[in-house]
Short mmCIF file of C-alpha atoms in Angstrom, two decimals:
data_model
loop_
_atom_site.label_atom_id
_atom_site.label_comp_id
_atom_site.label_asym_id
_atom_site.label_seq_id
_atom_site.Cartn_x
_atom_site.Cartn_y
_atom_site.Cartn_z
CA UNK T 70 0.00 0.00 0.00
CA UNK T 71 2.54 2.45 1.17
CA UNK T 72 5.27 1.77 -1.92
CA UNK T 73 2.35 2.49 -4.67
CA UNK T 74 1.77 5.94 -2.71
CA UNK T 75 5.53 6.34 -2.85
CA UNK T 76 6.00 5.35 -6.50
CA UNK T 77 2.97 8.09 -7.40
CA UNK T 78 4.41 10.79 -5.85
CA UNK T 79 8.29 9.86 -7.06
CA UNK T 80 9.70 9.91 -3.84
CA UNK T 81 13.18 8.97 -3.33
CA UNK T 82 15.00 7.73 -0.64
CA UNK T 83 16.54 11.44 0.97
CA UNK T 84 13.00 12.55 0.11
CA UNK T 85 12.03 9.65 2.70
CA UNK T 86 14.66 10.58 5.57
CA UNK T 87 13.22 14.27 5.49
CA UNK T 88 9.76 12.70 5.80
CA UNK T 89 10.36 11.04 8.70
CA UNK T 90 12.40 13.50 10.22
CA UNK T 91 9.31 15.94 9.59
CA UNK T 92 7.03 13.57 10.78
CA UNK T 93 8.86 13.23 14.35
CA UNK T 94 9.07 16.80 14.98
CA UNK T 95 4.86 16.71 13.28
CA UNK T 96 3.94 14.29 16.33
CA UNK T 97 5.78 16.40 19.29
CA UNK T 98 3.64 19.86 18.03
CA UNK T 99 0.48 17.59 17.18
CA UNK T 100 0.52 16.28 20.55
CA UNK T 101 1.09 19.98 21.98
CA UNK T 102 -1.68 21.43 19.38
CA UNK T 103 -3.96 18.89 20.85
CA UNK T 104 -3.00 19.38 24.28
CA UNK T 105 -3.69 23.07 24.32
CA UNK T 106 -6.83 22.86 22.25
CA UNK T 107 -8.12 19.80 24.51
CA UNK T 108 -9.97 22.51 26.37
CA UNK T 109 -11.42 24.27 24.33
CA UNK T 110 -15.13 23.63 23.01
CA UNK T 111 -15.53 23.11 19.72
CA UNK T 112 -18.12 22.12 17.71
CA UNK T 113 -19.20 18.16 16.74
CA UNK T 114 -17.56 16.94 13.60
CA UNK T 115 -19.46 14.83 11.29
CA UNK T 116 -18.50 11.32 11.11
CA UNK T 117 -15.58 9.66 9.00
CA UNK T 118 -12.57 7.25 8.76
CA UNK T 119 -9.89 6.61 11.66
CA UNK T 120 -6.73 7.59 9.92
CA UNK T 121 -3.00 6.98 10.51
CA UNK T 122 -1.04 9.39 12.93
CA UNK T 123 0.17 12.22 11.09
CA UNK T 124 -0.86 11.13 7.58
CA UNK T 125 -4.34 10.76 8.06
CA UNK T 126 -6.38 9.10 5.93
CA UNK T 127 -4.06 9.67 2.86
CA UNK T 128 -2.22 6.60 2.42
CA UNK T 129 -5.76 4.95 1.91
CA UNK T 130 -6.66 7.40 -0.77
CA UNK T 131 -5.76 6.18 -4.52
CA UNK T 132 -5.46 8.51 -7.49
CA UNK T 133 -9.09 7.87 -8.14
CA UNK T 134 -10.33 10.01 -5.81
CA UNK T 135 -13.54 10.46 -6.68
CA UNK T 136 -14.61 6.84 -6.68
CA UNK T 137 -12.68 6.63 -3.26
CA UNK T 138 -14.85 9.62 -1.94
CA UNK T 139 -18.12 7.84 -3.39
CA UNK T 140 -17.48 4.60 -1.51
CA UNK T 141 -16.92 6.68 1.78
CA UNK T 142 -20.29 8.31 1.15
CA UNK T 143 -22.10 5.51 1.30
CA UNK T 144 -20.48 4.61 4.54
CA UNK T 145 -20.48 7.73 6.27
CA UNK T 146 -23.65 9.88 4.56
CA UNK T 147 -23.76 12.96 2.64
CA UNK T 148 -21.17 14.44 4.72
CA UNK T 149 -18.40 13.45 6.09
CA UNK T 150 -14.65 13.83 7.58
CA UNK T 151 -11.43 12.76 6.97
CA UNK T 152 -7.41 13.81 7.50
CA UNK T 153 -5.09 14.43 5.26
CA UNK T 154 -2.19 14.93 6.87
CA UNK T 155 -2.16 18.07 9.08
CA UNK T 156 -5.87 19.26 7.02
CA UNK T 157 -9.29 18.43 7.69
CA UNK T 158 -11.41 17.62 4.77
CA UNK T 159 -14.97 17.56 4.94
CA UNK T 160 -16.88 16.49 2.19
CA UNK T 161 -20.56 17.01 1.50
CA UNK T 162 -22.16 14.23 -1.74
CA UNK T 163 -26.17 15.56 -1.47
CA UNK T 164 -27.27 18.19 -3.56
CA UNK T 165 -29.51 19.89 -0.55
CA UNK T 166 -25.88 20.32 1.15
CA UNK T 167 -24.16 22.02 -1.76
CA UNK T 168 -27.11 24.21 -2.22
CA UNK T 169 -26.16 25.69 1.92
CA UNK T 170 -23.06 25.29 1.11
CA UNK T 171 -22.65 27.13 -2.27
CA UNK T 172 -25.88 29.14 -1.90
CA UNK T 173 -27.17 29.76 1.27
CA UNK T 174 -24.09 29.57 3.30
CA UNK T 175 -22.01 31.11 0.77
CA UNK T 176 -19.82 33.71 2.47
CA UNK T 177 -19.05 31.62 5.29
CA UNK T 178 -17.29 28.97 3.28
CA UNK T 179 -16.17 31.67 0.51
CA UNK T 180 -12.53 31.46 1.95
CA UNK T 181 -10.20 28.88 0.32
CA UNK T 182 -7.03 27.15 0.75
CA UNK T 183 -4.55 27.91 -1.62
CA UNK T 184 -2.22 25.27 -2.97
CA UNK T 185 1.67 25.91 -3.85
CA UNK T 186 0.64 26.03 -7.74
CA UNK T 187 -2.42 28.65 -7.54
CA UNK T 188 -0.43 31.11 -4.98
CA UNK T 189 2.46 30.92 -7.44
CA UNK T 190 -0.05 31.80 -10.17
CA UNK T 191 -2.07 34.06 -8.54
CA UNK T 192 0.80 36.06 -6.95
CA UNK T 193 0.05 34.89 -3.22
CA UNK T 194 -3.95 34.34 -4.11
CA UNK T 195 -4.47 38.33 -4.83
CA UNK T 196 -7.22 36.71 -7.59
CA UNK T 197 -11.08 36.69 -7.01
CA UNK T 198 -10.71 33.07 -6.93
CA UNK T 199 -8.25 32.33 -3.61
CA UNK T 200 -8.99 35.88 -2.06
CA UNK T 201 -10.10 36.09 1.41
CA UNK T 202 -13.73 37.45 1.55
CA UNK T 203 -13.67 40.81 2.40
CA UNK T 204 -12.79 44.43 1.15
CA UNK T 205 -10.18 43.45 -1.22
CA UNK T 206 -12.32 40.55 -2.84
CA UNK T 207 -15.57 42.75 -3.26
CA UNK T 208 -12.93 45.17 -5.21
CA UNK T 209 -12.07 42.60 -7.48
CA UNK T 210 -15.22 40.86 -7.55
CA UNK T 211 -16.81 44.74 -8.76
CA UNK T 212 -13.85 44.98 -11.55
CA UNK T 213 -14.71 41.34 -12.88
CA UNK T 214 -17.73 41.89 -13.69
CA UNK T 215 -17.86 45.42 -14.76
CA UNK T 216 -14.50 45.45 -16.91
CA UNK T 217 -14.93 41.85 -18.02
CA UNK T 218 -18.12 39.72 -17.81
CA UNK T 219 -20.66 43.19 -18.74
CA UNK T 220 -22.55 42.05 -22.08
CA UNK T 221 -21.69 45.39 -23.08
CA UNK T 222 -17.70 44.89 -22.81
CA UNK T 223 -18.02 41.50 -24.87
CA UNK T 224 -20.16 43.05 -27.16
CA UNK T 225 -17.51 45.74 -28.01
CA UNK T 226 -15.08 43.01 -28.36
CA UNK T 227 -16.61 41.27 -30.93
CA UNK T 228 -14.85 43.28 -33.41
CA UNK T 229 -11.42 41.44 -31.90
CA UNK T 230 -13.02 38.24 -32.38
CA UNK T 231 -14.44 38.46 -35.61
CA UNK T 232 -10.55 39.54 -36.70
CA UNK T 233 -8.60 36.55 -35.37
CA UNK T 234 -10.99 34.09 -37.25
CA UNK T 235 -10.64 35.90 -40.44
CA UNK T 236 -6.95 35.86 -39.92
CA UNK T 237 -7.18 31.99 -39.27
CA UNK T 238 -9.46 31.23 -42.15
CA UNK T 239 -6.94 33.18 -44.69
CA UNK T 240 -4.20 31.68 -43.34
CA UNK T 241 -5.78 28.21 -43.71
CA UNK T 242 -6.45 29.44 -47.28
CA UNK T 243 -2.53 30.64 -47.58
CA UNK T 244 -1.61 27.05 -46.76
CA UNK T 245 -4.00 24.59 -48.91
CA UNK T 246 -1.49 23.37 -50.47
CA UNK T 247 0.64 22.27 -47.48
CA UNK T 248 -0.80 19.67 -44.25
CA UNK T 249 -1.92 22.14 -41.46
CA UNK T 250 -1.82 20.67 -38.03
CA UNK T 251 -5.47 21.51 -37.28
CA UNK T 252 -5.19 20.56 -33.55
CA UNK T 253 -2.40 23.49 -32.82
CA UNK T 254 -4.09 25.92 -35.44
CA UNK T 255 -7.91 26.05 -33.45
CA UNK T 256 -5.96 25.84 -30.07
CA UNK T 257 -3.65 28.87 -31.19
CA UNK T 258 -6.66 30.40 -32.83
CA UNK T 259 -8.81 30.12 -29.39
CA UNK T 260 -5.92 31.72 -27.30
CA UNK T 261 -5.17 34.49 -29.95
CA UNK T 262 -9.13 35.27 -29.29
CA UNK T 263 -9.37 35.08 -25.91
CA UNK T 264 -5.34 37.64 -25.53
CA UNK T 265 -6.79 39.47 -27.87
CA UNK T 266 -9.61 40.70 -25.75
CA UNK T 267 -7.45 40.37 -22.80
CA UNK T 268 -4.77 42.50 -23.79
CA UNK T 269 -5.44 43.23 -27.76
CA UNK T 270 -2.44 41.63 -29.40
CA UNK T 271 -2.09 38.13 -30.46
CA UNK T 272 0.85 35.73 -29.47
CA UNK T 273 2.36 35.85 -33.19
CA UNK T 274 2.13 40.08 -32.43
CA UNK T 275 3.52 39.96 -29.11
CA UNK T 276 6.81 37.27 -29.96
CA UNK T 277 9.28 40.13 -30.86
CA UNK T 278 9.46 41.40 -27.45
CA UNK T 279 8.18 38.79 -25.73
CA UNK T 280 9.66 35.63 -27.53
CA UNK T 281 6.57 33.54 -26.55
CA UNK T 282 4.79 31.26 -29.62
CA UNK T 283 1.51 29.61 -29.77
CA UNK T 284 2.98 26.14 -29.53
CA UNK T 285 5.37 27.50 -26.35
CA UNK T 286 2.24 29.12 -25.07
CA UNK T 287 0.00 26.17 -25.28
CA UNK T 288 2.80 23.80 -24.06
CA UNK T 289 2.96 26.07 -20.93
CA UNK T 290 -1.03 25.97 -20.25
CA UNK T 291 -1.02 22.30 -20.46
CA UNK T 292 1.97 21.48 -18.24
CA UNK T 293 0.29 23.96 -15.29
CA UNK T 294 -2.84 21.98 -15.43
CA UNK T 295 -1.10 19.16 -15.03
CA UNK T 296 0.78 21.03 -11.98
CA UNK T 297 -2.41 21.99 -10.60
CA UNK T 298 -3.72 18.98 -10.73
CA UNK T 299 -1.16 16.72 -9.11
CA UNK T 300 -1.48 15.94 -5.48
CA UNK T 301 1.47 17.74 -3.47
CA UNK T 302 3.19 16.97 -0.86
CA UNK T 303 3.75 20.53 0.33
CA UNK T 304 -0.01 20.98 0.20
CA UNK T 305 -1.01 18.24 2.32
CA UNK T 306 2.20 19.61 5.12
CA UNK T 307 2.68 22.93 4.72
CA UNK T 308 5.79 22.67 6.72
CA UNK T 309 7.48 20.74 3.83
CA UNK T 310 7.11 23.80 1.28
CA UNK T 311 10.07 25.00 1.47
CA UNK T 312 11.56 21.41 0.74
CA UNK T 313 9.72 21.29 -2.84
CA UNK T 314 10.49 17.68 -2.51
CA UNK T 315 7.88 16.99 -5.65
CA UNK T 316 9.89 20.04 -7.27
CA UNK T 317 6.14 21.23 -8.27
CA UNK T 318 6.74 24.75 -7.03
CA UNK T 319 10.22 25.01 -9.07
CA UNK T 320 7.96 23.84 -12.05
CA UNK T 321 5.48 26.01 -11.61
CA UNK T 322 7.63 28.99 -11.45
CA UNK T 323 9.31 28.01 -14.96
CA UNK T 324 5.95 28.15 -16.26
CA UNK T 325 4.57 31.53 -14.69
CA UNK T 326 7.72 33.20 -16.17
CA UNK T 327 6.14 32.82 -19.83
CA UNK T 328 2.81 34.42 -18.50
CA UNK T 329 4.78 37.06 -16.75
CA UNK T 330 6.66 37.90 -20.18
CA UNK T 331 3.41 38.21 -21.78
CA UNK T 332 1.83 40.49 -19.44
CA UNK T 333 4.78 42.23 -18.54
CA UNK T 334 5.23 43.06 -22.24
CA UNK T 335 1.02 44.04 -22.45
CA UNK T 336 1.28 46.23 -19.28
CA UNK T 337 4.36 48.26 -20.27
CA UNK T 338 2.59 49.17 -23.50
CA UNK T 339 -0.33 49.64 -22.06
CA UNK T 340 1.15 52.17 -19.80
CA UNK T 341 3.47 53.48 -22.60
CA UNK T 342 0.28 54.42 -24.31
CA UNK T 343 -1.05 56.16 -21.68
CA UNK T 344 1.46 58.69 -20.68
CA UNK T 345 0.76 62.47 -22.10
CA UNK T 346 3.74 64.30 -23.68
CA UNK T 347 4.76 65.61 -19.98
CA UNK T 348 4.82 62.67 -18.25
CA UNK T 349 1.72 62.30 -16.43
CA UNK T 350 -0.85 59.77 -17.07
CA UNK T 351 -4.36 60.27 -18.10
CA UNK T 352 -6.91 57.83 -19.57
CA UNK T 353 -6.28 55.65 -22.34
CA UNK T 354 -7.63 57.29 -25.63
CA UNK T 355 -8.12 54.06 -27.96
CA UNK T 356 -8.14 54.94 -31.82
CA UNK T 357 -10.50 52.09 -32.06
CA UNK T 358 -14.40 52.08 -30.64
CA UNK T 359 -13.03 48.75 -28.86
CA UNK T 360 -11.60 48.50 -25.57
CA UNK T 361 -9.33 45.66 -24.47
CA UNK T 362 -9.83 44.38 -21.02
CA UNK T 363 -6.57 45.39 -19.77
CA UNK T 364 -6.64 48.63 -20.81
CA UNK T 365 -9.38 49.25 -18.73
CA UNK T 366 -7.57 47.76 -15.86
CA UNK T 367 -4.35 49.70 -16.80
CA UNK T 368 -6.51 53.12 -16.40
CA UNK T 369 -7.61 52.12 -13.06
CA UNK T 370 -4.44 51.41 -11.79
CA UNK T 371 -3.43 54.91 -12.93
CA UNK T 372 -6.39 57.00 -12.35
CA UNK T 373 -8.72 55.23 -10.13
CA UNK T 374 -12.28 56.68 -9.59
CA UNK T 375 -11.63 56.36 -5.94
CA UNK T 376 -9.90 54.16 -3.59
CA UNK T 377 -12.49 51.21 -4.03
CA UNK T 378 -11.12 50.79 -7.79
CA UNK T 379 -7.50 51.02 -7.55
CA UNK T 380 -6.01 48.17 -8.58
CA UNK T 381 -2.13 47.27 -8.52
CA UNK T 382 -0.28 45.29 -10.91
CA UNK T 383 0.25 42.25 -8.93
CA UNK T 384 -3.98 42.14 -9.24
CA UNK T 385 -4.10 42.50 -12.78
CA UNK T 386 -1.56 39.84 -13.32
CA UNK T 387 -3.36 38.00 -10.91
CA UNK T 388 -7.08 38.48 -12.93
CA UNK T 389 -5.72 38.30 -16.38
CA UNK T 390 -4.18 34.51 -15.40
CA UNK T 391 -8.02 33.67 -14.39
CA UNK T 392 -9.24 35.22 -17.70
CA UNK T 393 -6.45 33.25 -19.75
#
């Protein structure tokens, strides 16, 4: 049981030693935790499985998770605990539950736990997604859907769209005499539509400063859902983050440098643009009737309407990596 957990996560044998040293010093300060916490009331648990010390319930967990969660369902009800190493997980499997949860009981259990991946991605979970509810997430959660999920914005962006397919279909046309790989062209067609209202260029536009292609691009959005999807280590005990023994943080800073080039690049021209002849910055004046979405978030970082819309530049990393 334990060698198949070991063999998924690629674990070697110094990975091990650190483990178990870890999990020593783990026991002392669970035993301490529980000893100062023992009493104070807290509230009844639902039921759920008798884990291991320290591990919890994850060494019985296979990468099949959601039949493994299914099975416990029908053991323990529609909700449910478990440990996974030093987190509790409680899982709810009825859809009256995930109505109060999702619904009803929505800001309470608004708050998330952010994994080594999505901080990395979201610059320390400044996004709408992994922020903490509260002043900061209203902020963001007012620009989202004003600067980016309006019908009006997407209808003024149509334009945008309507240009990256006829640039696709001519160059399809350009190249009927030659095999077109037809998998990378609607993939890099899809992204250059979805940039373009983003931060109106396209990847083939933005490569001479940048030095980011479609088929780098799309390589780097695959491997980070891959990274976001792989059970961690560090995730499961925090305290071994700053091991990286999975080396999925390392990864997943490779991979946010090609975003950061892109929107480093976008910003800086963004801001370029906006900058009057004596060096002060007023409101983008687009030569177009269409608006990209982060030139409207460049103008609020430099001349918010008041302090509830400023915006910083970590955030608009952070919200353009949702949108992309």
């Amino acid at each position: 049981m334990f060698t198949n957990v070991v063999n998924y996560f690629g674990l070697h044998l110094f990975d091990i030693f650190i483990l178990l040293f870890v999990a020593a010093f783990t026991l002392i300060w669970f035993q301490w935790i529980t000893k100062k916490l023992s009493s104070v009331p807290l509230a009844p648990l639902p039921p759920g499985p008798r884990g291991l010390p320290i591990v919890g319930y994850f060494p019985y967990l296979s990468q099949n998770l959601h039949i493994d969660l299914t099975a416990l369902g029908e053991v323990y009800g529609p909700i449910y605990k478990f440990w996974m190493g030093t987190k509790l997980c409680v899982v709810i499997n009825s859809p009256q539950l995930v109505a109060q949860v999702g619904r009803e009981q929505d800001i309470i259990f608004s708050n998330r736990d952010v994994g080594v991946s999505a901080s990395i991605i979201s610059q320390g979970g400044l996004n709408i997604s992994f922020q903490p509810y509260g002043t900061d997430w209203k902020k963001l959660r007012k620009i989202l859907v004003r600067e980016m999920l309006n019908n009006s914005v997407l209808d003024n962006l149509t334009e945008l769209r309507r240009q990256e397919v006829r640039k696709s279909v001519k160059c399809i046309y350009e190249k009927r005499e030659s095999p077109v790989n037809i998998a990378l062209f609607t993939y890099q067609t899809t992204i250059n539509c979805v940039i373009g209202m983003t931060i109106g260029t396209s990847l083939e536009e933005n490569e001479s400063v940048s030095h980011v292609d479609g088929s780098k691009f799309k390589k780097a959005v695959e491997e980070l859902f891959e990274l976001l999807a792989k059970p961690n280590i560090s995730d499961i005990f925090p305290m071994l983050k700053w091991f990286d023994i999975q080396k999925i943080g390392r990864d997943t800073e490779r991979i946010n440098q090609v975003f950061e080039m892109v929107f480093d690049d976008a910003i800086a021209k963004k801001k370029k643009k906006a900058m009057k002849t004596n060096g002060n910055y007023s409101p983008i004046l687009n030569e177009s009737t269409t608006k990209d979405i982060l030139q409207s978030l460049v103008e609020l970082h430099l001349q918010p309407q008041d302090k509830d819309t400023y915006i910083t530049i970590p955030e608009i990393k952070a919200i353009l990596m949702v949108r992309t």
